[in-house]
Tab-separated table of C-alpha atoms in Angstrom:
chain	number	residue	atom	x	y	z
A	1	UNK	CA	8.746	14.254	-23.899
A	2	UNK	CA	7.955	11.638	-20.909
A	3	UNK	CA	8.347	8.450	-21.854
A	4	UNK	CA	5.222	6.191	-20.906
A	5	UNK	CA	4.547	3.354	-18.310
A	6	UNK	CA	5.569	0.056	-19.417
A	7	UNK	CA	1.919	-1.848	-18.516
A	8	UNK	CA	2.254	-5.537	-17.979
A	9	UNK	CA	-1.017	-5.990	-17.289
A	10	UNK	CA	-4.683	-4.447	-17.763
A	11	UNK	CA	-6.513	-6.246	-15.431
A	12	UNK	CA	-5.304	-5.740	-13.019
A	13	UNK	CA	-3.719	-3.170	-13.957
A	14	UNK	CA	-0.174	-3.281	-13.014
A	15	UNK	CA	2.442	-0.829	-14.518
A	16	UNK	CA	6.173	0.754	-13.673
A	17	UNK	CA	7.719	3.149	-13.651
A	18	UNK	CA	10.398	4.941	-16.860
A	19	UNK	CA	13.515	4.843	-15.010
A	20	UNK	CA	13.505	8.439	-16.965
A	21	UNK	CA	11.246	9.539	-14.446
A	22	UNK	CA	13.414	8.444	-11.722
A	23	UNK	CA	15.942	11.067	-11.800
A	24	UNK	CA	14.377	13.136	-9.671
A	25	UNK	CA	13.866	12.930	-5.553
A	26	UNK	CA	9.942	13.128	-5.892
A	27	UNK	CA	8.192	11.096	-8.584
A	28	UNK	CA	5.175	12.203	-10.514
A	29	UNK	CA	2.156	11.355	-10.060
A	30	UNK	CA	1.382	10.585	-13.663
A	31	UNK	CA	3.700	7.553	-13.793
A	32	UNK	CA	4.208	6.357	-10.056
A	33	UNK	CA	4.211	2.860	-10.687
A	34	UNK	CA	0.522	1.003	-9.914
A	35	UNK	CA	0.720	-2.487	-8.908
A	36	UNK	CA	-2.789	-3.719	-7.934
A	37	UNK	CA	-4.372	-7.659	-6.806
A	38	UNK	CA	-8.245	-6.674	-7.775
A	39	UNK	CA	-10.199	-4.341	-9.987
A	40	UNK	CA	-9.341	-0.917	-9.141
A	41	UNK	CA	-12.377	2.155	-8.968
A	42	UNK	CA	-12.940	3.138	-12.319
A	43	UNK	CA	-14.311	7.013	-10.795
A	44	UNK	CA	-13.853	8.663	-7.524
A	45	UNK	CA	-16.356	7.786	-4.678
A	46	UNK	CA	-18.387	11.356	-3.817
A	47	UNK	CA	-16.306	11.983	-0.418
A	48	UNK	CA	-19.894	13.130	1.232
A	49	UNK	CA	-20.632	9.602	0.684
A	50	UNK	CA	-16.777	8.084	1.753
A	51	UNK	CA	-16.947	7.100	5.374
A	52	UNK	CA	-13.915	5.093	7.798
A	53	UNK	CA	-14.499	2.617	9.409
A	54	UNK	CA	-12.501	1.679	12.916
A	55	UNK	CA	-13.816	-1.516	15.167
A	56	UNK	CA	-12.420	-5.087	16.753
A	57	UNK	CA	-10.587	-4.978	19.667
A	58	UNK	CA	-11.426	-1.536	20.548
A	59	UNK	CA	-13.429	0.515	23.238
A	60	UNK	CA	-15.216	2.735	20.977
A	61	UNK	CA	-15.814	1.774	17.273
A	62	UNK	CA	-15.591	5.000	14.981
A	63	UNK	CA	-17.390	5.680	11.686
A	64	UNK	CA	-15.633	9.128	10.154
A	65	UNK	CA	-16.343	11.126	7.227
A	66	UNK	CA	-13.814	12.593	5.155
A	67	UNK	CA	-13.921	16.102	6.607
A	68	UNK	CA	-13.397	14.853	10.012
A	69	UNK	CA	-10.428	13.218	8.861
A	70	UNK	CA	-9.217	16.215	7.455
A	71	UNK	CA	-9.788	18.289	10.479
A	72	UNK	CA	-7.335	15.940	12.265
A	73	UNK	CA	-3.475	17.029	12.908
A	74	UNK	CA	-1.944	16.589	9.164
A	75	UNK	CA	1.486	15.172	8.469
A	76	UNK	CA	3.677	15.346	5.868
A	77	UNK	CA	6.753	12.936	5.176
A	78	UNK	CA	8.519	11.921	2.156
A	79	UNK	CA	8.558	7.912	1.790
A	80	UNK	CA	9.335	5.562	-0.858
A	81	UNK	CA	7.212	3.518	-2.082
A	82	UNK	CA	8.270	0.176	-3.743
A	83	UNK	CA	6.274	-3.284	-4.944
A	84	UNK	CA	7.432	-6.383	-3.343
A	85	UNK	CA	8.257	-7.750	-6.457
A	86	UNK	CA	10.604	-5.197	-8.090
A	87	UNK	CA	13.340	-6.347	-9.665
A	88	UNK	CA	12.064	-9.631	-10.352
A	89	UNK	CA	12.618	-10.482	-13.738
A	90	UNK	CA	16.584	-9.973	-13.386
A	91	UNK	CA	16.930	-12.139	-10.654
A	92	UNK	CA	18.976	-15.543	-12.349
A	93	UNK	CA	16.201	-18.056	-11.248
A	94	UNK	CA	13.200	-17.130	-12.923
A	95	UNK	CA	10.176	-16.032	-10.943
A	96	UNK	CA	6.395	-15.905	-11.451
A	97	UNK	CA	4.886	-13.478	-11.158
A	98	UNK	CA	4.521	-9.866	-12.881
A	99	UNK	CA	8.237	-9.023	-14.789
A	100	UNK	CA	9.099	-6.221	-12.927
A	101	UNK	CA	12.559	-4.357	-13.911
A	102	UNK	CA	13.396	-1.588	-12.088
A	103	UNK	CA	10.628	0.380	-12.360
A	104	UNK	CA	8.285	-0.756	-9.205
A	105	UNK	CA	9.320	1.708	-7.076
A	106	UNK	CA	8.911	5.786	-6.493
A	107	UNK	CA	9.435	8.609	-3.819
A	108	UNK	CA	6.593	11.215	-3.077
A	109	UNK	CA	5.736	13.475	-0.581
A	110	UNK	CA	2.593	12.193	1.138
A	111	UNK	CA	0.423	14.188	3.245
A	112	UNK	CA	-2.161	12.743	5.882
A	113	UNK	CA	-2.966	11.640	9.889
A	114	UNK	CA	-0.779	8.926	12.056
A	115	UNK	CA	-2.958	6.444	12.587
A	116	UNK	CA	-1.831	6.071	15.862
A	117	UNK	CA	-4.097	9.402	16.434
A	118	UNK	CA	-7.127	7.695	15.235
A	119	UNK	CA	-6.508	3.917	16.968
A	120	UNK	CA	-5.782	6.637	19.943
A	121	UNK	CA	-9.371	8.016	19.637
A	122	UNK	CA	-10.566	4.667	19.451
A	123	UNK	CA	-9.004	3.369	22.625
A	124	UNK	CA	-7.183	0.038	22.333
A	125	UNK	CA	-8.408	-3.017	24.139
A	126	UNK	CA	-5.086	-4.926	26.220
A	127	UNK	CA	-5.204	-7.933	23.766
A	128	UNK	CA	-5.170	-5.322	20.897
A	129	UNK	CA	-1.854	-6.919	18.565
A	130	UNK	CA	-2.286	-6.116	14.723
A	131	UNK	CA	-4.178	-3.591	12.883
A	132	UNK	CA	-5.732	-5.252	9.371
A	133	UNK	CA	-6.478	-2.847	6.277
A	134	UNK	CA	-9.578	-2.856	3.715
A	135	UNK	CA	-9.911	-1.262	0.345
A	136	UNK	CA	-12.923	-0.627	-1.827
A	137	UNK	CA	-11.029	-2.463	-4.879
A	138	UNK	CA	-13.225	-5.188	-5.719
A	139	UNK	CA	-11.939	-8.894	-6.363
A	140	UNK	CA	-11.028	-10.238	-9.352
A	141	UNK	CA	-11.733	-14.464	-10.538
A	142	UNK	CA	-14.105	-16.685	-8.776
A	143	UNK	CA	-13.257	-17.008	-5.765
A	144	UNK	CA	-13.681	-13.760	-4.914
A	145	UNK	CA	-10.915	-12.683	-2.312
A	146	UNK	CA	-10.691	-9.420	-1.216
A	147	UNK	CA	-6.904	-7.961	-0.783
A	148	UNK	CA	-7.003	-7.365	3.221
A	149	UNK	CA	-3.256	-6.748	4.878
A	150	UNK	CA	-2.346	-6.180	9.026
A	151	UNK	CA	0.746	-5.175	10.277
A	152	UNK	CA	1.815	-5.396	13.700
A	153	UNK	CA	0.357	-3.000	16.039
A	154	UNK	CA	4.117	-1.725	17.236
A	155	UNK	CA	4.244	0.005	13.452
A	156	UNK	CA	0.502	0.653	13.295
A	157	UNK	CA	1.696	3.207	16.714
A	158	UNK	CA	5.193	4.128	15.254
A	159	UNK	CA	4.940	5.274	11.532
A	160	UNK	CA	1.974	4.609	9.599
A	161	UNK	CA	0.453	7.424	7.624
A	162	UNK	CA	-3.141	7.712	6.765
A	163	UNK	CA	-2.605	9.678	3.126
A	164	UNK	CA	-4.962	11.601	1.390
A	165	UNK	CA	-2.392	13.701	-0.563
A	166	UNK	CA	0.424	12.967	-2.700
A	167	UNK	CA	3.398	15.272	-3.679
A	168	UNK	CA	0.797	18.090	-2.902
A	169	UNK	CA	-2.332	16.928	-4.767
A	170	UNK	CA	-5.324	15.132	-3.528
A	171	UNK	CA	-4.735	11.209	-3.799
A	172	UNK	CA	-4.686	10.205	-7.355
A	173	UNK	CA	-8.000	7.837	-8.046
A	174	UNK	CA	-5.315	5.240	-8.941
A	175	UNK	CA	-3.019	5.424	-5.887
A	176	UNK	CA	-5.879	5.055	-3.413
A	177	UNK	CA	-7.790	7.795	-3.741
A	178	UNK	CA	-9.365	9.201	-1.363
A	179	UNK	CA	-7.646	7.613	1.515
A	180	UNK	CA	-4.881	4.716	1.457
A	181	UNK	CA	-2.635	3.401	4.497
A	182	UNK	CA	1.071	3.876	4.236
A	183	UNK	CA	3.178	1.521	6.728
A	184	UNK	CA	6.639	4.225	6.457
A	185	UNK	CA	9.591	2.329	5.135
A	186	UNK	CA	7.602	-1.481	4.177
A	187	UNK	CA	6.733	-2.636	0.930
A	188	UNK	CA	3.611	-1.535	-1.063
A	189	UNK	CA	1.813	-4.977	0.035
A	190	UNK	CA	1.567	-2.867	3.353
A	191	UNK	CA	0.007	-0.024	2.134
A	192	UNK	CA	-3.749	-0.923	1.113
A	193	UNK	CA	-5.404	1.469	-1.226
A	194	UNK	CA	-8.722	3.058	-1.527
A	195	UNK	CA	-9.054	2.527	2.399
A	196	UNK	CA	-12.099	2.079	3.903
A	197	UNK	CA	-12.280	-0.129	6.844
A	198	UNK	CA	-9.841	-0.569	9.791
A	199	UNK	CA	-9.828	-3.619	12.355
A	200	UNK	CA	-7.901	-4.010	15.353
A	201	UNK	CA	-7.122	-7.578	15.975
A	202	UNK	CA	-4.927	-9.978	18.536
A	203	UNK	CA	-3.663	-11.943	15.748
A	204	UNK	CA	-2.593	-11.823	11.893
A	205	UNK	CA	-5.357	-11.284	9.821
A	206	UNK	CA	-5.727	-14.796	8.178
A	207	UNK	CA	-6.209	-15.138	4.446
A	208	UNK	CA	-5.145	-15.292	0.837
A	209	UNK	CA	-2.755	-12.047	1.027
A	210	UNK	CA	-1.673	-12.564	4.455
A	211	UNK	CA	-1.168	-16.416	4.373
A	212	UNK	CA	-0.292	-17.406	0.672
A	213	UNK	CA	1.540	-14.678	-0.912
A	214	UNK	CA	4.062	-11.732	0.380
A	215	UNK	CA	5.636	-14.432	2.353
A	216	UNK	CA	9.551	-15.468	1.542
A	217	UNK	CA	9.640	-19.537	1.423
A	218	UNK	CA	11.975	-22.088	-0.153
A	219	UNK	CA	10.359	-24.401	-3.173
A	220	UNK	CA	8.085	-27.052	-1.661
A	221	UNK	CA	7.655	-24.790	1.613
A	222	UNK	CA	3.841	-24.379	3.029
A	223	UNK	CA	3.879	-20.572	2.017
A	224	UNK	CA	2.223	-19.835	5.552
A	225	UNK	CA	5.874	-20.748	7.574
A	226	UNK	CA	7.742	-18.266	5.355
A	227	UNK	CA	8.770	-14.532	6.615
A	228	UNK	CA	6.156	-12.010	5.735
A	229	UNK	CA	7.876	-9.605	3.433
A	230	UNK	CA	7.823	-5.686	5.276
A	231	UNK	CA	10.747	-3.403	5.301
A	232	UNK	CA	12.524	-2.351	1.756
A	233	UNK	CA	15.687	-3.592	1.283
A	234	UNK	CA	18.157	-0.917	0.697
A	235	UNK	CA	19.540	-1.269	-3.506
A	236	UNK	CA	20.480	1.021	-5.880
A	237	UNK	CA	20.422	2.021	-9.324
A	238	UNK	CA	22.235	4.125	-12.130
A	239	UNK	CA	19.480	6.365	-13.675
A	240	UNK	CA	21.705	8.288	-16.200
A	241	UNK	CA	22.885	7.765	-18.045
A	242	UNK	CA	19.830	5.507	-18.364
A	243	UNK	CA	21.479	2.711	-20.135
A	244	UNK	CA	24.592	2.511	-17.251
């Protein structure tokens, strides 16, 4: 019997992982954690309807359906998968922030395109720098701010999967579905869901998830000076026997 997600939040709906589940190299689907900033899509977006959308500092901006995607060179890697935050609530200074255990993490095998074959098609411009991610999920609160991520342009060209398949099945609606960018090795703040709009820019994109949060910073610290949080620190963990 699999034991279920421990949910520590509805809305938005943020959940980990049964260390149970852990014990083996690829994780379900079913209980991969989630860890989401907005109000996720309640039912799949027709893919006849989906479109990509590729523009800034580029020669040729590029609107692409689905299928075209799917015609593209596909790649298939195995990459964990972990929330910024994981581990949180054992740490000996409290944090805010969702309680996390141990659970925020997960290993799948994704299938998709390098993006570096679509920013390729698109022809960089020479001030071309950073590479900013859009999802579909819609904000949550008043003041409306949309979760929007970049990463450096040197990983956007290096290892950054385009996913639209994961451990062999089409995107799960709540992983991203149908397309979601996955920046190989960096934490899940780098990996947008529910993608839907790529921007090529010469600079960080500036806002709320880029300037505010994600960032490590010392108490009384202007967030915005701290180092942006991107590669997964190597831990470990004893998953059986499960109390260890």
């Amino acid at each position: 019997m699999k034991k279920k997600m421990r949910i520590m939040t509805e809305k938005p709906l943020n959940a980990e992982t049964p260390i149970e589940s852990l014990r083996t190299w690829t994780t379900d689907n079913a209980v991969f954690f989630k860890r989401n900033q907005g109000q996720i899509m309640q039912r799949p977006i027709k893919l006849t309807a989906w479109k990509l959308n590729i523009d800034g500092l580029v020669k040729h901006s590029l609107t692409l359906s689905f299928e075209e995607i799917r015609r593209m060179p596909k790649a298939e890697v195995a990459n964990t998968l972990e929330c910024s935050g994981n581990s949180r609530s054992l740490l000996d200074e409290k944090a805010s922030g969702n309680p996390w255990t141990i659970g925020g993490v997960g290993n799948a095998i994704w299938g998709g395109i390098w993006l570096k074959d679509l920013l390729a098609k698109a022809e960089l411009k020479k001030d071309a720098r950073h590479v900013s991610f859009e999802g579909f999920d819609k904000p949550l609160g008043k003041a409306g701010i949309k979760f929007i991520r970049s990463i450096p342009l040197e990983k956007a060209m290096d290892s950054t999967l385009l996913a639209y398949e994961m451990n062999g099945q089409p995107l799960p609606l709540k992983h991203g579905y149908p397309l979601r960018a996955l920046a190989l090795g960096w934490t899940g703040a780098n990996c947008v869901k529910w993608l839907h709009k790529i921007t090529v820019l010469d600079q960080p994109h500036e806002g709320f998830f880029m300037d505010r949060v994600y960032r490590v910073f010392q108490k009384g610290e202007d967030p915005k000076t701290g180092k942006v949080v991107k590669e997964i620190d190597i831990k470990s963990i004893i998953v059986e026997p499960a109390n260890a």
